[in-house]
PDB file of C-alpha atoms in Angstrom:
ATOM      1  CA  SER A  23     -12.210  -7.259   5.885  1.00  0.00           C
ATOM      2  CA  GLN A  24      -9.271  -7.002   3.565  1.00  0.00           C
ATOM      3  CA  GLN A  25      -9.804  -8.118   0.028  1.00  0.00           C
ATOM      4  CA  GLY A  26      -6.421  -9.766  -0.527  1.00  0.00           C
ATOM      5  CA  GLU A  27      -4.897 -12.633   1.338  1.00  0.00           C
ATOM      6  CA  GLU A  28      -1.365 -13.810   0.719  1.00  0.00           C
ATOM      7  CA  ASP A  29      -0.082 -17.270   1.188  1.00  0.00           C
ATOM      8  CA  PRO A  30       2.209 -18.304   2.728  1.00  0.00           C
ATOM      9  CA  GLN A  31       2.492 -15.800   5.574  1.00  0.00           C
ATOM     10  CA  ALA A  32       6.211 -16.443   5.794  1.00  0.00           C
ATOM     11  CA  LEU A  33       8.706 -18.106   3.503  1.00  0.00           C
ATOM     12  CA  SER A  34      12.362 -18.863   4.077  1.00  0.00           C
ATOM     13  CA  ILE A  35      14.592 -20.066   1.227  1.00  0.00           C
ATOM     14  CA  GLN A  36      18.237 -20.351   0.281  1.00  0.00           C
ATOM     15  CA  GLU A  37      19.834 -17.842  -2.036  1.00  0.00           C
ATOM     16  CA  GLY A  38      19.481 -18.959  -5.629  1.00  0.00           C
ATOM     17  CA  GLU A  39      16.200 -20.765  -5.086  1.00  0.00           C
ATOM     18  CA  ASN A  40      12.880 -19.589  -6.470  1.00  0.00           C
ATOM     19  CA  ALA A  41      10.223 -18.040  -4.245  1.00  0.00           C
ATOM     20  CA  THR A  42       6.531 -18.299  -4.991  1.00  0.00           C
ATOM     21  CA  MET A  43       3.819 -16.442  -3.142  1.00  0.00           C
ATOM     22  CA  ASN A  44       0.116 -16.418  -3.794  1.00  0.00           C
ATOM     23  CA  CYS A  45      -2.651 -13.896  -3.433  1.00  0.00           C
ATOM     24  CA  SER A  46      -6.393 -14.417  -3.385  1.00  0.00           C
ATOM     25  CA  TYR A  47      -8.996 -11.701  -3.656  1.00  0.00           C
ATOM     26  CA  LYS A  48     -12.749 -11.480  -3.389  1.00  0.00           C
ATOM     27  CA  THR A  49     -14.314  -9.165  -5.946  1.00  0.00           C
ATOM     28  CA  SER A  50     -13.918  -8.176  -9.577  1.00  0.00           C
ATOM     29  CA  ILE A  51     -10.808  -6.191 -10.333  1.00  0.00           C
ATOM     30  CA  ASN A  52      -9.384  -4.029 -13.076  1.00  0.00           C
ATOM     31  CA  ASN A  53      -5.870  -5.005 -12.260  1.00  0.00           C
ATOM     32  CA  LEU A  54      -3.754  -6.448  -9.514  1.00  0.00           C
ATOM     33  CA  GLN A  55      -0.504  -4.989  -8.289  1.00  0.00           C
ATOM     34  CA  TRP A  56       2.376  -6.405  -6.291  1.00  0.00           C
ATOM     35  CA  TYR A  57       4.393  -4.320  -3.889  1.00  0.00           C
ATOM     36  CA  ARG A  58       7.460  -4.939  -1.796  1.00  0.00           C
ATOM     37  CA  GLN A  59       8.203  -3.503   1.632  1.00  0.00           C
ATOM     38  CA  ASN A  60      11.478  -3.586   3.463  1.00  0.00           C
ATOM     39  CA  SER A  61      11.074  -3.540   7.218  1.00  0.00           C
ATOM     40  CA  GLY A  62       9.560  -0.259   8.408  1.00  0.00           C
ATOM     41  CA  ARG A  63       9.905   1.380   5.020  1.00  0.00           C
ATOM     42  CA  GLY A  64       7.424   2.508   2.399  1.00  0.00           C
ATOM     43  CA  LEU A  65       6.067   0.123  -0.196  1.00  0.00           C
ATOM     44  CA  VAL A  66       7.661  -0.096  -3.612  1.00  0.00           C
ATOM     45  CA  HIS A  67       5.663  -1.025  -6.685  1.00  0.00           C
ATOM     46  CA  LEU A  68       6.931  -4.146  -8.445  1.00  0.00           C
ATOM     47  CA  ILE A  69       4.516  -5.036 -11.180  1.00  0.00           C
ATOM     48  CA  LEU A  70       0.947  -4.511 -12.377  1.00  0.00           C
ATOM     49  CA  ILE A  71      -1.072  -7.090 -14.252  1.00  0.00           C
ATOM     50  CA  ARG A  72      -4.334  -6.143 -15.930  1.00  0.00           C
ATOM     51  CA  SER A  73      -7.449  -8.267 -15.670  1.00  0.00           C
ATOM     52  CA  ASN A  74      -7.203  -9.307 -19.323  1.00  0.00           C
ATOM     53  CA  GLU A  75      -3.613 -10.512 -18.917  1.00  0.00           C
ATOM     54  CA  ARG A  76      -2.665 -13.951 -17.685  1.00  0.00           C
ATOM     55  CA  GLU A  77       1.058 -13.615 -17.209  1.00  0.00           C
ATOM     56  CA  LYS A  78       3.598 -10.846 -17.009  1.00  0.00           C
ATOM     57  CA  HIS A  79       7.350 -10.741 -16.596  1.00  0.00           C
ATOM     58  CA  SER A  80       9.685  -8.103 -15.255  1.00  0.00           C
ATOM     59  CA  GLY A  81      13.308  -9.086 -14.763  1.00  0.00           C
ATOM     60  CA  ARG A  82      13.365 -11.951 -12.259  1.00  0.00           C
ATOM     61  CA  LEU A  83       9.685 -11.481 -11.469  1.00  0.00           C
ATOM     62  CA  ARG A  84       6.873 -13.448 -13.025  1.00  0.00           C
ATOM     63  CA  VAL A  85       3.258 -12.745 -12.154  1.00  0.00           C
ATOM     64  CA  THR A  86       0.247 -14.800 -13.130  1.00  0.00           C
ATOM     65  CA  LEU A  87      -3.401 -13.931 -12.794  1.00  0.00           C
ATOM     66  CA  ASP A  88      -6.355 -16.272 -12.830  1.00  0.00           C
ATOM     67  CA  THR A  89      -9.513 -14.192 -12.689  1.00  0.00           C
ATOM     68  CA  SER A  90     -11.734 -17.276 -12.635  1.00  0.00           C
ATOM     69  CA  LYS A  91     -10.113 -18.352  -9.379  1.00  0.00           C
ATOM     70  CA  LYS A  92      -9.582 -14.789  -8.195  1.00  0.00           C
ATOM     71  CA  SER A  93      -5.944 -15.489  -7.526  1.00  0.00           C
ATOM     72  CA  SER A  94      -2.487 -14.326  -8.511  1.00  0.00           C
ATOM     73  CA  SER A  95       1.001 -15.592  -7.915  1.00  0.00           C
ATOM     74  CA  LEU A  96       4.360 -13.859  -7.769  1.00  0.00           C
ATOM     75  CA  LEU A  97       7.453 -15.859  -8.619  1.00  0.00           C
ATOM     76  CA  ILE A  98      10.901 -14.511  -7.852  1.00  0.00           C
ATOM     77  CA  THR A  99      13.550 -16.538  -9.628  1.00  0.00           C
ATOM     78  CA  ALA A 100      17.174 -16.959  -8.547  1.00  0.00           C
ATOM     79  CA  SER A 101      16.520 -15.198  -5.265  1.00  0.00           C
ATOM     80  CA  ARG A 102      19.094 -12.991  -3.606  1.00  0.00           C
ATOM     81  CA  ALA A 103      19.580 -11.967  -0.001  1.00  0.00           C
ATOM     82  CA  ALA A 104      18.494  -8.468  -1.038  1.00  0.00           C
ATOM     83  CA  ASP A 105      15.051  -9.863  -1.933  1.00  0.00           C
ATOM     84  CA  THR A 106      14.374 -10.317   1.776  1.00  0.00           C
ATOM     85  CA  ALA A 107      11.256  -8.229   2.401  1.00  0.00           C
ATOM     86  CA  SER A 108       7.500  -8.439   2.734  1.00  0.00           C
ATOM     87  CA  TYR A 109       5.472  -8.740  -0.437  1.00  0.00           C
ATOM     88  CA  PHE A 110       1.896  -7.521  -0.796  1.00  0.00           C
ATOM     89  CA  CYS A 111      -0.727  -7.809  -3.476  1.00  0.00           C
ATOM     90  CA  ALA A 112      -3.114  -4.911  -3.947  1.00  0.00           C
ATOM     91  CA  THR A 113      -6.447  -4.555  -5.657  1.00  0.00           C
ATOM     92  CA  ALA A 114      -8.981  -1.777  -6.087  1.00  0.00           C
ATOM     93  CA  ASN A 115     -12.712  -2.159  -6.265  1.00  0.00           C
ATOM     94  CA  THR A 116     -14.987  -0.153  -8.509  1.00  0.00           C
ATOM     95  CA  GLY A 117     -15.368   2.366  -5.702  1.00  0.00           C
ATOM     96  CA  ASN A 118     -11.641   3.009  -5.932  1.00  0.00           C
ATOM     97  CA  GLN A 119     -11.063   1.666  -2.445  1.00  0.00           C
ATOM     98  CA  PHE A 120      -7.756  -0.093  -2.211  1.00  0.00           C
ATOM     99  CA  TYR A 121      -7.059  -3.302  -0.444  1.00  0.00           C
ATOM    100  CA  PHE A 122      -3.697  -4.735   0.378  1.00  0.00           C
ATOM    101  CA  GLY A 123      -3.270  -8.327   1.371  1.00  0.00           C
ATOM    102  CA  THR A 124      -1.785  -9.481   4.615  1.00  0.00           C
ATOM    103  CA  GLY A 125       1.618  -9.926   3.033  1.00  0.00           C
ATOM    104  CA  THR A 126       4.185 -12.681   2.688  1.00  0.00           C
ATOM    105  CA  SER A 127       7.386 -12.240   4.644  1.00  0.00           C
ATOM    106  CA  LEU A 128      10.255 -13.594   2.544  1.00  0.00           C
ATOM    107  CA  THR A 129      13.648 -14.387   4.013  1.00  0.00           C
ATOM    108  CA  VAL A 130      16.444 -15.326   1.643  1.00  0.00           C
ATOM    109  CA  ILE A 131      19.341 -16.967   3.424  1.00  0.00           C
ATOM    110  CA  PRO A 132      22.772 -16.265   1.930  1.00  0.00           C
TER     111      PRO A 132
ATOM    112  CA  ASP B  12      13.563   7.721  -3.253  1.00  0.00           C
ATOM    113  CA  SER B  13       9.941   7.698  -4.426  1.00  0.00           C
ATOM    114  CA  GLY B  14       9.590  11.463  -4.599  1.00  0.00           C
ATOM    115  CA  VAL B  15       6.833  11.432  -1.959  1.00  0.00           C
ATOM    116  CA  THR B  16       7.750  13.157   1.270  1.00  0.00           C
ATOM    117  CA  GLN B  17       6.136  12.790   4.665  1.00  0.00           C
ATOM    118  CA  THR B  18       6.689  14.724   7.840  1.00  0.00           C
ATOM    119  CA  PRO B  19       7.359  14.149  10.620  1.00  0.00           C
ATOM    120  CA  LYS B  20       9.188  10.807  10.545  1.00  0.00           C
ATOM    121  CA  HIS B  21       8.365  10.034  14.137  1.00  0.00           C
ATOM    122  CA  LEU B  22       5.734  11.385  16.458  1.00  0.00           C
ATOM    123  CA  ILE B  23       5.251  10.519  20.094  1.00  0.00           C
ATOM    124  CA  THR B  24       2.229  11.872  21.877  1.00  0.00           C
ATOM    125  CA  ALA B  25      -0.240  11.110  24.622  1.00  0.00           C
ATOM    126  CA  THR B  26      -3.763   9.726  24.549  1.00  0.00           C
ATOM    127  CA  GLY B  27      -6.413  12.323  23.894  1.00  0.00           C
ATOM    128  CA  GLN B  28      -4.118  14.544  21.865  1.00  0.00           C
ATOM    129  CA  ARG B  29      -4.418  15.678  18.264  1.00  0.00           C
ATOM    130  CA  VAL B  30      -1.714  15.436  15.593  1.00  0.00           C
ATOM    131  CA  THR B  31      -1.314  16.386  11.951  1.00  0.00           C
ATOM    132  CA  LEU B  32       0.643  14.347   9.465  1.00  0.00           C
ATOM    133  CA  ARG B  33       1.790  15.950   6.257  1.00  0.00           C
ATOM    134  CA  CYS B  34       2.406  14.525   2.813  1.00  0.00           C
ATOM    135  CA  SER B  35       3.773  16.049  -0.379  1.00  0.00           C
ATOM    136  CA  PRO B  36       3.099  13.948  -3.484  1.00  0.00           C
ATOM    137  CA  ARG B  37       5.453  13.462  -6.384  1.00  0.00           C
ATOM    138  CA  SER B  38       5.635  16.391  -8.731  1.00  0.00           C
ATOM    139  CA  GLY B  39       2.741  16.127 -11.168  1.00  0.00           C
ATOM    140  CA  ASP B  40       0.756  13.551  -9.207  1.00  0.00           C
ATOM    141  CA  LEU B  41      -2.810  14.600  -8.513  1.00  0.00           C
ATOM    142  CA  SER B  42      -3.903  11.680  -6.352  1.00  0.00           C
ATOM    143  CA  VAL B  43      -2.959  11.202  -2.730  1.00  0.00           C
ATOM    144  CA  TYR B  44      -3.802   8.140  -0.659  1.00  0.00           C
ATOM    145  CA  TRP B  45      -3.437   7.572   3.067  1.00  0.00           C
ATOM    146  CA  TYR B  46      -2.823   4.197   4.692  1.00  0.00           C
ATOM    147  CA  GLN B  47      -2.415   2.944   8.229  1.00  0.00           C
ATOM    148  CA  GLN B  48      -0.163  -0.015   8.927  1.00  0.00           C
ATOM    149  CA  SER B  49      -0.262  -1.754  12.268  1.00  0.00           C
ATOM    150  CA  LEU B  50       0.842  -5.195  13.370  1.00  0.00           C
ATOM    151  CA  ASP B  51      -2.646  -6.469  14.067  1.00  0.00           C
ATOM    152  CA  GLN B  52      -4.558  -4.794  11.220  1.00  0.00           C
ATOM    153  CA  GLY B  53      -2.046  -4.898   8.400  1.00  0.00           C
ATOM    154  CA  LEU B  54      -2.107  -2.182   5.765  1.00  0.00           C
ATOM    155  CA  GLN B  55      -5.448  -0.401   5.779  1.00  0.00           C
ATOM    156  CA  PHE B  56      -6.611   2.063   3.161  1.00  0.00           C
ATOM    157  CA  LEU B  57      -7.925   5.213   4.808  1.00  0.00           C
ATOM    158  CA  ILE B  58      -8.803   7.790   2.173  1.00  0.00           C
ATOM    159  CA  HIS B  59      -8.079   9.017  -1.359  1.00  0.00           C
ATOM    160  CA  TYR B  60      -7.991  12.575  -2.649  1.00  0.00           C
ATOM    161  CA  TYR B  61      -7.754  13.668  -6.223  1.00  0.00           C
ATOM    162  CA  ASN B  62      -6.950  17.257  -7.128  1.00  0.00           C
ATOM    163  CA  GLY B  63      -8.358  18.547  -3.860  1.00  0.00           C
ATOM    164  CA  GLU B  64     -11.500  16.434  -3.758  1.00  0.00           C
ATOM    165  CA  GLU B  65     -12.212  13.359  -1.674  1.00  0.00           C
ATOM    166  CA  ARG B  66     -12.724  10.398  -4.004  1.00  0.00           C
ATOM    167  CA  ALA B  67     -12.893   7.312  -1.812  1.00  0.00           C
ATOM    168  CA  LYS B  68     -13.020   6.400   1.838  1.00  0.00           C
ATOM    169  CA  GLY B  69     -11.806   3.226   3.411  1.00  0.00           C
ATOM    170  CA  ASN B  70     -11.524   2.254   7.056  1.00  0.00           C
ATOM    171  CA  ILE B  71     -11.074   5.755   8.332  1.00  0.00           C
ATOM    172  CA  LEU B  72     -12.334   6.529  11.821  1.00  0.00           C
ATOM    173  CA  GLU B  73     -14.536   9.532  12.474  1.00  0.00           C
ATOM    174  CA  ARG B  74     -11.774  10.889  14.712  1.00  0.00           C
ATOM    175  CA  PHE B  75      -9.567  11.096  11.647  1.00  0.00           C
ATOM    176  CA  SER B  76      -9.894  13.593   8.827  1.00  0.00           C
ATOM    177  CA  ALA B  77      -7.849  14.587   5.825  1.00  0.00           C
ATOM    178  CA  GLN B  78      -7.664  17.234   3.186  1.00  0.00           C
ATOM    179  CA  GLN B  79      -5.733  18.034   0.058  1.00  0.00           C
ATOM    180  CA  PHE B  80      -4.718  21.617  -0.543  1.00  0.00           C
ATOM    181  CA  PRO B  81      -4.507  23.585  -3.806  1.00  0.00           C
ATOM    182  CA  ASP B  82      -0.758  22.928  -3.977  1.00  0.00           C
ATOM    183  CA  LEU B  83      -1.691  19.209  -3.787  1.00  0.00           C
ATOM    184  CA  HIS B  84      -0.034  18.474  -0.490  1.00  0.00           C
ATOM    185  CA  SER B  85      -2.228  16.625   1.953  1.00  0.00           C
ATOM    186  CA  GLU B  86      -2.671  16.484   5.694  1.00  0.00           C
ATOM    187  CA  LEU B  87      -4.100  13.722   7.848  1.00  0.00           C
ATOM    188  CA  ASN B  88      -5.498  14.896  11.154  1.00  0.00           C
ATOM    189  CA  LEU B  89      -5.856  12.412  13.989  1.00  0.00           C
ATOM    190  CA  SER B  90      -7.712  13.533  17.092  1.00  0.00           C
ATOM    191  CA  SER B  91      -8.670  12.114  20.495  1.00  0.00           C
ATOM    192  CA  LEU B  92      -5.809   9.707  20.052  1.00  0.00           C
ATOM    193  CA  GLU B  93      -5.975   6.257  21.567  1.00  0.00           C
ATOM    194  CA  LEU B  94      -3.270   3.700  22.227  1.00  0.00           C
ATOM    195  CA  GLY B  95      -4.552   1.662  19.306  1.00  0.00           C
ATOM    196  CA  ASP B  96      -3.818   4.490  16.901  1.00  0.00           C
ATOM    197  CA  SER B  97      -0.125   3.786  17.249  1.00  0.00           C
ATOM    198  CA  ALA B  98       0.967   2.721  13.774  1.00  0.00           C
ATOM    199  CA  LEU B  99       2.892   3.621  10.662  1.00  0.00           C
ATOM    200  CA  TYR B 100       0.975   6.052   8.488  1.00  0.00           C
ATOM    201  CA  PHE B 101       1.842   6.068   4.825  1.00  0.00           C
ATOM    202  CA  CYS B 102       0.887   8.430   2.118  1.00  0.00           C
ATOM    203  CA  ALA B 103       1.109   7.471  -1.540  1.00  0.00           C
ATOM    204  CA  SER B 104       0.563   9.344  -4.756  1.00  0.00           C
ATOM    205  CA  SER B 105      -0.257   8.457  -8.315  1.00  0.00           C
ATOM    206  CA  VAL B 106      -0.496  10.428 -11.476  1.00  0.00           C
ATOM    207  CA  ASP B 107      -4.112   9.844 -12.238  1.00  0.00           C
ATOM    208  CA  LEU B 108      -7.496   9.556 -10.669  1.00  0.00           C
ATOM    209  CA  ALA B 109      -7.510   5.809 -10.326  1.00  0.00           C
ATOM    210  CA  GLY B 110      -4.453   4.231  -8.798  1.00  0.00           C
ATOM    211  CA  ARG B 111      -5.838   0.966  -9.944  1.00  0.00           C
ATOM    212  CA  TYR B 112      -4.546   1.789 -13.412  1.00  0.00           C
ATOM    213  CA  ASN B 113      -1.185   3.036 -12.329  1.00  0.00           C
ATOM    214  CA  GLU B 114       1.277   2.340  -9.611  1.00  0.00           C
ATOM    215  CA  GLN B 115       1.231   4.220  -6.365  1.00  0.00           C
ATOM    216  CA  PHE B 116       4.423   5.761  -5.051  1.00  0.00           C
ATOM    217  CA  PHE B 117       4.749   5.517  -1.302  1.00  0.00           C
ATOM    218  CA  GLY B 118       6.353   7.912   1.084  1.00  0.00           C
ATOM    219  CA  PRO B 119       8.663   6.746   3.895  1.00  0.00           C
ATOM    220  CA  GLY B 120       5.868   6.922   6.450  1.00  0.00           C
ATOM    221  CA  THR B 121       5.268   8.605   9.789  1.00  0.00           C
ATOM    222  CA  ARG B 122       5.591   6.413  12.854  1.00  0.00           C
ATOM    223  CA  LEU B 123       3.051   7.492  15.444  1.00  0.00           C
ATOM    224  CA  THR B 124       3.381   6.321  19.016  1.00  0.00           C
ATOM    225  CA  VAL B 125       0.584   7.095  21.422  1.00  0.00           C
ATOM    226  CA  LEU B 126       1.528   6.699  25.073  1.00  0.00           C
TER     227      LEU B 126
END
């Protein structure tokens, strides 16, 4: 089974609002990464947070990591219509096998 | 543009056939990863190669095989194709051995349709 699970599965918000999506994973990790995918396209790396970090920012993105709860959240502030995409968290186990979550489909309504 | 190229973009074939998907990583990247994305299974990690050697296997079927060549390009071979193999196949590359330390750069994917 996949290691990461995103929640919610789908999210629809108005432009300008904030979007928050969550990811849970099952085993110990070295880091957790978030990726974005526009429909039918390849994934694009957004941000990486290491296991010893609790929060990281990149532009309008804010990622938190709680290793005790094995969870992470991605916050997109002041959303734009162009943020409409699917968002995935990704982790790797010690065997270097990668697991992507099921993804959150975000729709930002202009 | 990620710098990772995949060919072909689309492939339509029949059950029982064999196909080869090709991936060229970003210049300088030694690691290549293959993923399968389908509606019912999500994004599944298949296999990882580093500098020509297999480093990790995921949910890759025995009917599937891959290799990485000395020029670092990689091929994914799918044989005895079944309807359920229809999916988007992505290749990704990263600079180092462990993509868990660095981001992976994804290609545009190959859409395989098995009829």
